[in-house]
Tab-separated table of N, CA, C and O in Angstrom:
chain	number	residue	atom	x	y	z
A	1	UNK	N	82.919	102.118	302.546
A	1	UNK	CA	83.545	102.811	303.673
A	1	UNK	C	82.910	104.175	303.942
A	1	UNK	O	81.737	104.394	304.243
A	2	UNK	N	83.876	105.025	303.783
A	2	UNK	CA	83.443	106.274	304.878
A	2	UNK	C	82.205	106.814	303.263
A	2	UNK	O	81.125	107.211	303.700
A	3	UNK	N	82.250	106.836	302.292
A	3	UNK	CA	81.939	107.300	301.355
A	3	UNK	C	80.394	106.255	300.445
A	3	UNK	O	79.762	106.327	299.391
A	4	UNK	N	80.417	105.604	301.369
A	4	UNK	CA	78.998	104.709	300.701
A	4	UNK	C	77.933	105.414	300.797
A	4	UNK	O	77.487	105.601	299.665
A	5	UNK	N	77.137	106.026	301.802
A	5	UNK	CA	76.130	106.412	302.182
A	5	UNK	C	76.260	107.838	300.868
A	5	UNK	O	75.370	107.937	300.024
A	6	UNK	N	76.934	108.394	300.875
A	6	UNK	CA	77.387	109.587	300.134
A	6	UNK	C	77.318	109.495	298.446
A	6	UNK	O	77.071	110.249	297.505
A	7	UNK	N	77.584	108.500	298.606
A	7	UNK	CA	77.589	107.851	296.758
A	7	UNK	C	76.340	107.234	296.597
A	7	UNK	O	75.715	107.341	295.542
A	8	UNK	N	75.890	106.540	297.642
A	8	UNK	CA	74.605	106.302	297.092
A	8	UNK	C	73.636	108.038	297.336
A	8	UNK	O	73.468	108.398	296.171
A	9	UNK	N	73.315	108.596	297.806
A	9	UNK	CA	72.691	109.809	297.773
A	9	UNK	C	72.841	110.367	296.293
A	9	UNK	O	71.994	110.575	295.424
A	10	UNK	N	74.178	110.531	296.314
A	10	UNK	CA	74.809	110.807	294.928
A	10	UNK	C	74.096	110.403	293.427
A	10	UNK	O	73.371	110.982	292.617
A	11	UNK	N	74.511	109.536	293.504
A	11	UNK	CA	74.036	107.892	292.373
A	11	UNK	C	72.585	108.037	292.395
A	11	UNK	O	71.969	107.575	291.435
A	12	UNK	N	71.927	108.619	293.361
A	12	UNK	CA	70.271	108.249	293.257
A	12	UNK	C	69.829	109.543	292.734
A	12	UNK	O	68.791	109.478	292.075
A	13	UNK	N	70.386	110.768	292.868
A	13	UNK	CA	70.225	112.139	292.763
A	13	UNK	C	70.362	112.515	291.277
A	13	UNK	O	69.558	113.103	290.554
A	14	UNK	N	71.822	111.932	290.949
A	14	UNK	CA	72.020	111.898	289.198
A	14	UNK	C	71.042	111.135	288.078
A	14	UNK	O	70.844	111.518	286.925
A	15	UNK	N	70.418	109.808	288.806
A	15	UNK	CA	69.623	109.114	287.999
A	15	UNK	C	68.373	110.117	288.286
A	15	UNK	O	68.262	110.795	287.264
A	16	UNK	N	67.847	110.324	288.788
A	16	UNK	CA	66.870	111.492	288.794
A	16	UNK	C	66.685	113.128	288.230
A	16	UNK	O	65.773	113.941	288.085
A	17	UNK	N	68.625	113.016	287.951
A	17	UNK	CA	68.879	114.694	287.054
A	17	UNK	C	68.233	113.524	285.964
A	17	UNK	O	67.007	113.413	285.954
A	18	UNK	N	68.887	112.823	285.227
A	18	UNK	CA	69.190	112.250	283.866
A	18	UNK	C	68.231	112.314	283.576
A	18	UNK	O	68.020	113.174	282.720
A	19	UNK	N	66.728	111.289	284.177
A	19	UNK	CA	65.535	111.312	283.796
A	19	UNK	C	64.662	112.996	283.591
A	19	UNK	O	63.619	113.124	282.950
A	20	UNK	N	65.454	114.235	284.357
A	20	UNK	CA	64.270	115.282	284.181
A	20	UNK	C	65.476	116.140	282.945
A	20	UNK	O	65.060	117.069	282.254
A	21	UNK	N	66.757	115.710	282.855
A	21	UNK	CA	67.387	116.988	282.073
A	21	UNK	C	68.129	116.049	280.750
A	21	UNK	O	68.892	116.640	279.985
A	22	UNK	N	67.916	114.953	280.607
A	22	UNK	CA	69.047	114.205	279.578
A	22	UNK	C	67.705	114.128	278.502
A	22	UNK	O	66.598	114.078	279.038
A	23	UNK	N	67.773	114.116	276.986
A	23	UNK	CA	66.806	113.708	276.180
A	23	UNK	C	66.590	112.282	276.662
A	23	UNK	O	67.196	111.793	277.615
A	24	UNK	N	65.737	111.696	275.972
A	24	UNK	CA	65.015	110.448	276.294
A	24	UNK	C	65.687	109.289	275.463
A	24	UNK	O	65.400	108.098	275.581
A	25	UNK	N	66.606	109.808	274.624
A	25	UNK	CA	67.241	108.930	273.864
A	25	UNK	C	68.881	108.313	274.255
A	25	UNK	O	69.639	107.428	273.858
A	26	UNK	N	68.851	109.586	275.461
A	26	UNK	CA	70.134	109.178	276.273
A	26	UNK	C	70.117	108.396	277.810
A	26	UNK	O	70.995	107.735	278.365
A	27	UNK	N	69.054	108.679	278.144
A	27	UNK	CA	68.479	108.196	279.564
A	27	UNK	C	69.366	106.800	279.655
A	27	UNK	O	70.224	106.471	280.474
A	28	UNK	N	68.902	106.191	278.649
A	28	UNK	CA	69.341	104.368	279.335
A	28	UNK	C	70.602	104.555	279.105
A	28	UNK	O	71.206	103.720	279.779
A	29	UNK	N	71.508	105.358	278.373
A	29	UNK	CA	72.964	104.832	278.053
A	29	UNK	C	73.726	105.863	279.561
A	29	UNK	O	74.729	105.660	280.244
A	30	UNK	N	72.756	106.879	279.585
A	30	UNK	CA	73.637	107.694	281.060
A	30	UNK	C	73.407	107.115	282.249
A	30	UNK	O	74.172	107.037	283.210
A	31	UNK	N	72.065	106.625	282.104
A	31	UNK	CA	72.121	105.246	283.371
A	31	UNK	C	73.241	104.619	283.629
A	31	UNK	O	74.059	104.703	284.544
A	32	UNK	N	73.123	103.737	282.332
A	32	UNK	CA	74.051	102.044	282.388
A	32	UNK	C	75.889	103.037	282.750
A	32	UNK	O	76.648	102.505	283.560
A	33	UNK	N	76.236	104.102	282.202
A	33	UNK	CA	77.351	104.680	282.501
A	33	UNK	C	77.589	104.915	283.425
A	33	UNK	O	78.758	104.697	283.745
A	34	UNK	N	76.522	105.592	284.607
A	34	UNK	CA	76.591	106.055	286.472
A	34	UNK	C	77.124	104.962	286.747
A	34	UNK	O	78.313	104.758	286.993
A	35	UNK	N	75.925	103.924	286.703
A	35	UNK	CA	75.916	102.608	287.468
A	35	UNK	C	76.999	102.352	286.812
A	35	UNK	O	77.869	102.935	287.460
A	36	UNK	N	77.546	101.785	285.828
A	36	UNK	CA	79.425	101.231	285.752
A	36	UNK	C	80.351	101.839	286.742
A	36	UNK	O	81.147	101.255	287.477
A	37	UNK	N	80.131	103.021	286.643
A	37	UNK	CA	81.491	104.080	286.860
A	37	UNK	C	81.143	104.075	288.153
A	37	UNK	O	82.178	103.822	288.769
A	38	UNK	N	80.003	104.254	289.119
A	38	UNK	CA	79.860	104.234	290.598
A	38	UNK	C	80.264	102.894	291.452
A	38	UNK	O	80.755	102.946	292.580
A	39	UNK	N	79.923	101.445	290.590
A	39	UNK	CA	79.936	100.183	291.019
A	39	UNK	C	81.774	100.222	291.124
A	39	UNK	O	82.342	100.127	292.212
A	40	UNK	N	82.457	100.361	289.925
A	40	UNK	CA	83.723	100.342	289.785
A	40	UNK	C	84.244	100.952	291.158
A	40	UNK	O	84.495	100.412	292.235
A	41	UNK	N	84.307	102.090	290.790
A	41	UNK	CA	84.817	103.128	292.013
A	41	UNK	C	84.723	102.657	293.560
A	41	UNK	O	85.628	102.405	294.356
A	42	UNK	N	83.292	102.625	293.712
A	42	UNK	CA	83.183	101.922	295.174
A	42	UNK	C	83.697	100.434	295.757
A	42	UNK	O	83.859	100.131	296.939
A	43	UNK	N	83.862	99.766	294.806
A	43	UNK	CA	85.037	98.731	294.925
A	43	UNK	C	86.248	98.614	295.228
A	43	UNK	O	86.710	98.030	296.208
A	44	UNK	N	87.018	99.378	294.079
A	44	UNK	CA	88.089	99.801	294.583
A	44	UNK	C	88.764	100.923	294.493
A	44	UNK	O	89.963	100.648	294.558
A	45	UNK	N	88.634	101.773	294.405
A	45	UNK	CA	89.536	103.368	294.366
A	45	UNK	C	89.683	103.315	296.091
A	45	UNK	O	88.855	103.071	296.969
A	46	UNK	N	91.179	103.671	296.133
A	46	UNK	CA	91.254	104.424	297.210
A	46	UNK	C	90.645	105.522	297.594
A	46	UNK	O	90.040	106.207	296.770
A	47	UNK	N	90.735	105.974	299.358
A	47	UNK	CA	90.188	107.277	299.418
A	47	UNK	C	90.396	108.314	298.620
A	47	UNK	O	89.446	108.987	298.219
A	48	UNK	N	91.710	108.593	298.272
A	48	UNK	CA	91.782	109.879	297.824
A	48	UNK	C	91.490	109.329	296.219
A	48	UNK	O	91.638	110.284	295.456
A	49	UNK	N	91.219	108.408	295.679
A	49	UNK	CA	90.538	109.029	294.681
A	49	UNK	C	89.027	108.803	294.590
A	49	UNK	O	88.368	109.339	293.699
A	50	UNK	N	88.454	107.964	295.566
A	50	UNK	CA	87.408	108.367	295.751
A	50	UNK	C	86.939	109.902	296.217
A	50	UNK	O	85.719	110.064	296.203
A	51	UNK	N	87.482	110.677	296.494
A	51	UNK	CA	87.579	112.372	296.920
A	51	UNK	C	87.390	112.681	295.559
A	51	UNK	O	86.429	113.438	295.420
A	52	UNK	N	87.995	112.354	294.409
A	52	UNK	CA	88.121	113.228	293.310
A	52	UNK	C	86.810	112.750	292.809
A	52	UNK	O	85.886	113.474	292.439
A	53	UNK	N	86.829	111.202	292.840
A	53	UNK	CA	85.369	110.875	292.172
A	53	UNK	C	84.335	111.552	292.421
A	53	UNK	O	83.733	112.173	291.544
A	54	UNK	N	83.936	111.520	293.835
A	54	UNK	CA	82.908	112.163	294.291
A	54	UNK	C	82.712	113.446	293.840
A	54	UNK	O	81.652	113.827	293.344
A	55	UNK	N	83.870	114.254	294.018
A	55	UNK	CA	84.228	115.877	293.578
A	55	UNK	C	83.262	116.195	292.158
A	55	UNK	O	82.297	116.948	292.027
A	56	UNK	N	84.017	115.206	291.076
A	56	UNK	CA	83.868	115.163	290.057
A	56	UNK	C	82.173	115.091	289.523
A	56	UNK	O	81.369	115.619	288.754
A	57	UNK	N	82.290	114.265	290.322
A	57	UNK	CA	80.259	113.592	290.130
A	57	UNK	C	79.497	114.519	290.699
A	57	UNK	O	78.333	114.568	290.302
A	58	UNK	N	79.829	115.260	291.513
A	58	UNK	CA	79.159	116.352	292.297
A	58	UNK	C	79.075	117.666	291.489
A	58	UNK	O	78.133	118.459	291.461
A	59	UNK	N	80.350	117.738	290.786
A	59	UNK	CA	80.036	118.793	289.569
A	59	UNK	C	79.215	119.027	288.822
A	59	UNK	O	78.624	120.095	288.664
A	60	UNK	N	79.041	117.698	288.080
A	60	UNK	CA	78.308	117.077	287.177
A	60	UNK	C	76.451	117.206	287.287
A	60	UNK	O	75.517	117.417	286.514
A	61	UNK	N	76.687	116.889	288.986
A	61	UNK	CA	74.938	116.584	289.354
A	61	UNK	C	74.379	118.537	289.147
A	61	UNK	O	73.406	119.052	288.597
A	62	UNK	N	75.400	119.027	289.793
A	62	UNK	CA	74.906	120.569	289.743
A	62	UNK	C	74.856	121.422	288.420
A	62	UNK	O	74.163	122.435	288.326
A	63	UNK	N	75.686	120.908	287.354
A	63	UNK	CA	75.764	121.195	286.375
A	63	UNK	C	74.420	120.465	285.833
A	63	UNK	O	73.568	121.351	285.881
A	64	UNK	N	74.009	119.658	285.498
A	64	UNK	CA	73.126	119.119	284.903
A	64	UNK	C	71.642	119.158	285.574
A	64	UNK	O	70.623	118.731	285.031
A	65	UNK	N	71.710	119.645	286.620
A	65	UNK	CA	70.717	120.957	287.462
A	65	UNK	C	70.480	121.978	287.327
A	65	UNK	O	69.336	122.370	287.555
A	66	UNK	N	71.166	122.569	287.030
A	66	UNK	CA	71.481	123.886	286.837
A	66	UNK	C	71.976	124.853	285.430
A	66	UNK	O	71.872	126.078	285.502
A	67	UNK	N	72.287	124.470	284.701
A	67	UNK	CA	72.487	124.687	283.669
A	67	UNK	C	72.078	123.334	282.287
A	67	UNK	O	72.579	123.417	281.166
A	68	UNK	N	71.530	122.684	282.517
A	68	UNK	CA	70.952	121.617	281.582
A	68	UNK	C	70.654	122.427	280.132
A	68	UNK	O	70.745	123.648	280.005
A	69	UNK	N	70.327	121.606	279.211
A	69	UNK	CA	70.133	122.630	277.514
A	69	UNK	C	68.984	121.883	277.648
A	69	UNK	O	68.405	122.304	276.646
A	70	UNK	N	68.283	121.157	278.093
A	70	UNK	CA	67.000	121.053	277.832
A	70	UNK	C	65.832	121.815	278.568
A	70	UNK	O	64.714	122.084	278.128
A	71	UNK	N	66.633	122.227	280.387
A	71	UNK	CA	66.051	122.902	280.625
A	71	UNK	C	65.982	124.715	280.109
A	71	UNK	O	65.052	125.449	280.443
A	72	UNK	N	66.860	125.052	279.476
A	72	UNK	CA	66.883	126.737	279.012
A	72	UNK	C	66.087	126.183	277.409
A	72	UNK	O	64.954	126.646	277.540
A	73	UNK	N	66.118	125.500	276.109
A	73	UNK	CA	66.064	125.033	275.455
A	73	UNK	C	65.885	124.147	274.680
A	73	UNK	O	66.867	123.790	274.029
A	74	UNK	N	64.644	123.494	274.464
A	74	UNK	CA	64.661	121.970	274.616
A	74	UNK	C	64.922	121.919	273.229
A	74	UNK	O	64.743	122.829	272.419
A	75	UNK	N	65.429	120.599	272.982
A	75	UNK	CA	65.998	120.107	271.604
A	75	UNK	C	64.319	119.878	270.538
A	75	UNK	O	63.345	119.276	270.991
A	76	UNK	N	64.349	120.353	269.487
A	76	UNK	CA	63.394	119.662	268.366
A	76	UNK	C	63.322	118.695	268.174
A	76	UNK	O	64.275	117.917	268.132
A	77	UNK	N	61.870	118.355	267.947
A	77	UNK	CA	61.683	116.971	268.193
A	77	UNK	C	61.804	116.417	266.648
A	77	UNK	O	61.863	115.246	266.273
A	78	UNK	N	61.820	117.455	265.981
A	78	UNK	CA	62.099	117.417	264.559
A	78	UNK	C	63.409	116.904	263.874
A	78	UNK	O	63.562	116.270	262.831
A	79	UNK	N	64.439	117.451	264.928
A	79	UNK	CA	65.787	117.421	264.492
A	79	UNK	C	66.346	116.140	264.183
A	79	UNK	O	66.303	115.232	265.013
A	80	UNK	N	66.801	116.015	263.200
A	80	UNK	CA	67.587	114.637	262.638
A	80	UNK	C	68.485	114.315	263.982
A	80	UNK	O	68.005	113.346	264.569
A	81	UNK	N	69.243	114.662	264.407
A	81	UNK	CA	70.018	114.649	265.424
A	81	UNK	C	69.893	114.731	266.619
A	81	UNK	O	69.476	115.865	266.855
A	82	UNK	N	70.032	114.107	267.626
A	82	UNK	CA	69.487	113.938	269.060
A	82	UNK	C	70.692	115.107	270.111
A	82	UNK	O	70.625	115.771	271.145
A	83	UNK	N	71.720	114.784	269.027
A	83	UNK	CA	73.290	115.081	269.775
A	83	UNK	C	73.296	117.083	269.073
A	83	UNK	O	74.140	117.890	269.462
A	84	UNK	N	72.107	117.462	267.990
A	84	UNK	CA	72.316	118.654	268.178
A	84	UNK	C	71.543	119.996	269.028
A	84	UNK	O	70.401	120.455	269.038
A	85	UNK	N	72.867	120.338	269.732
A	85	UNK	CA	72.025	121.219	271.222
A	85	UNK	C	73.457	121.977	270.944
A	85	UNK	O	74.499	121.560	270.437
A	86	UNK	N	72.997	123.577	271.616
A	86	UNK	CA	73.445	124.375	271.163
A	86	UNK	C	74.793	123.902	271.990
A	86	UNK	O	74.321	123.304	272.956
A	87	UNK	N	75.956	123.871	272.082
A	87	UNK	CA	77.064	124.107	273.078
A	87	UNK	C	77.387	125.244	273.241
A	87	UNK	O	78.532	125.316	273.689
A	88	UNK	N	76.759	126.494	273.038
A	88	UNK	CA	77.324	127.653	274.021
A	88	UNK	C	76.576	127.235	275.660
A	88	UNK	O	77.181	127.488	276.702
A	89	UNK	N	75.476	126.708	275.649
A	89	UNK	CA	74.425	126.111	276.553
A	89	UNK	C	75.113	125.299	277.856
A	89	UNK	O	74.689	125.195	279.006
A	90	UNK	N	76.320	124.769	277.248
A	90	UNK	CA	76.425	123.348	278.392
A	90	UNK	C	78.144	123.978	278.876
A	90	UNK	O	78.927	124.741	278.310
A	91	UNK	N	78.184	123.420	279.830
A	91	UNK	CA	79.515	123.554	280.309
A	91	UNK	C	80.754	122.657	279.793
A	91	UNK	O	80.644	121.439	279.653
A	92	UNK	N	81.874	123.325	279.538
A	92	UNK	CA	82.797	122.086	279.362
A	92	UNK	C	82.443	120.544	279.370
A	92	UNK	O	82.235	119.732	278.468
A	93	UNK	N	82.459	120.464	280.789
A	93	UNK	CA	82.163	118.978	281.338
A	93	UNK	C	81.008	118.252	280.355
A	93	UNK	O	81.138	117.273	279.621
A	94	UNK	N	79.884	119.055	280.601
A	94	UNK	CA	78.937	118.367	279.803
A	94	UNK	C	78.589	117.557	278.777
A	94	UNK	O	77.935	116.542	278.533
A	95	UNK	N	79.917	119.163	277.780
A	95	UNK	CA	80.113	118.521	276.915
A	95	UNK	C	80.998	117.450	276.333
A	95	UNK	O	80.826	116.860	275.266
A	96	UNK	N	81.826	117.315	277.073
A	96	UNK	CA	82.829	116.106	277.137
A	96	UNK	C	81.542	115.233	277.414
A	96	UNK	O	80.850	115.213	276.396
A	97	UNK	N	81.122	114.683	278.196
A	97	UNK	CA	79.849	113.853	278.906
A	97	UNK	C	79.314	113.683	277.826
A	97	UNK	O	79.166	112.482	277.604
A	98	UNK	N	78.779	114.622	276.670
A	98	UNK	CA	77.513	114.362	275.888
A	98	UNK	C	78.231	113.387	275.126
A	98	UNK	O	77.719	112.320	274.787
A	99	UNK	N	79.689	113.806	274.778
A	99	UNK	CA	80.175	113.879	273.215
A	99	UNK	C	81.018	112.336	273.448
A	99	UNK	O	81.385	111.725	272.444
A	100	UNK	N	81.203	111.949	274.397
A	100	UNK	CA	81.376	109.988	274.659
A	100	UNK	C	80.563	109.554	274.981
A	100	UNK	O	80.679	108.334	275.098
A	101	UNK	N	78.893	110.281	275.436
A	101	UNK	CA	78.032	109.374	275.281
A	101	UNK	C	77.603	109.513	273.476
A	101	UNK	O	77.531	108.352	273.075
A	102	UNK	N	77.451	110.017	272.873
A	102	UNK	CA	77.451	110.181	271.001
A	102	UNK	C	78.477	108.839	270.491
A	102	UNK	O	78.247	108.029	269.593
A	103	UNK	N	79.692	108.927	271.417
A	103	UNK	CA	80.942	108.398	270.473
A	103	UNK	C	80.055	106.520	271.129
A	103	UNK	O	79.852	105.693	270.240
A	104	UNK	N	79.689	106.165	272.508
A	104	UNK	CA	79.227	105.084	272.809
A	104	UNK	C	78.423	104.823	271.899
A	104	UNK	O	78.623	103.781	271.274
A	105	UNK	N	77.345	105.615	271.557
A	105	UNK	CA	75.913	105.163	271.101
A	105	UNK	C	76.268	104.821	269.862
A	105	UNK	O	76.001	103.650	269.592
A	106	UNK	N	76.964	105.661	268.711
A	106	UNK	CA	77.239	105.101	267.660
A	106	UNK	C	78.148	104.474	267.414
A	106	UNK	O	78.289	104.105	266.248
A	107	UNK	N	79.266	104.056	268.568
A	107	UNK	CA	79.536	102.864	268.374
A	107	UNK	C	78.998	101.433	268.580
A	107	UNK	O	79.561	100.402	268.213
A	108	UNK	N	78.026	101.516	269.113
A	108	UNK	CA	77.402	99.955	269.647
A	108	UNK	C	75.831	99.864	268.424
A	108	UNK	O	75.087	98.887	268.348
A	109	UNK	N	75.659	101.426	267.446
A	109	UNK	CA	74.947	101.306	266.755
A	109	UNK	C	75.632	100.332	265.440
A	109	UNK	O	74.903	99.919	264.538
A	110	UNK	N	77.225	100.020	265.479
A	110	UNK	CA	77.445	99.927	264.257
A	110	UNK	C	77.844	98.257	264.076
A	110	UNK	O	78.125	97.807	262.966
């Protein structure tokens, strides 16, 4: 509906943050997550929560533009840990974002 053209702009804009600001070890799992959560939504959410969706995702794209930890800081390539990056670095959101993509990955590692 009124919000397709908009979500796809959206959806194409974020897969293009992910690839220049997400490590390389998160890329495919923040993919496969857009694409769920965008396919879902545009199906069926009503308008008004398609408003919040969009809202929400729009945060996200500017945040991860704009304040990214790989762009001020890039992670060691050394580091045992993929998931350690400073969090004074990322915004709230982000870090919610990082820290269920961590809780996904090692769950489907186990």
């Amino acid at each position: 509906p009124t919000h397709s053209l908009k979500a796809l702009h959206l959806y194409r804009r974020i897969f293009k943050l992910h690839r220049i600001a997400l490590p390389k070890e998160l890329q495919a799992f923040g993919q496969a997550y857009v694409r769920e959560e965008f396919k879902n939504h545009l199906k069926s959410a009503s308008e008004n929560q398609m408003d919040i969706f969009m809202r929400e995702w729009e945060k996200y794209s500017f945040d991860l533009e704009h304040n990214s930890p790989l762009k001020q800081k890039p992670v060691q390539a050394e580091s045992p840990d993929p998931f350690e990056i400073d969090g004074k670095q990322m915004s709230e959101d982000q870090a919610k974002v990082l820290q269920s993509f961590k809780e996904e990955i090692y769950k489907s590692n186990m």
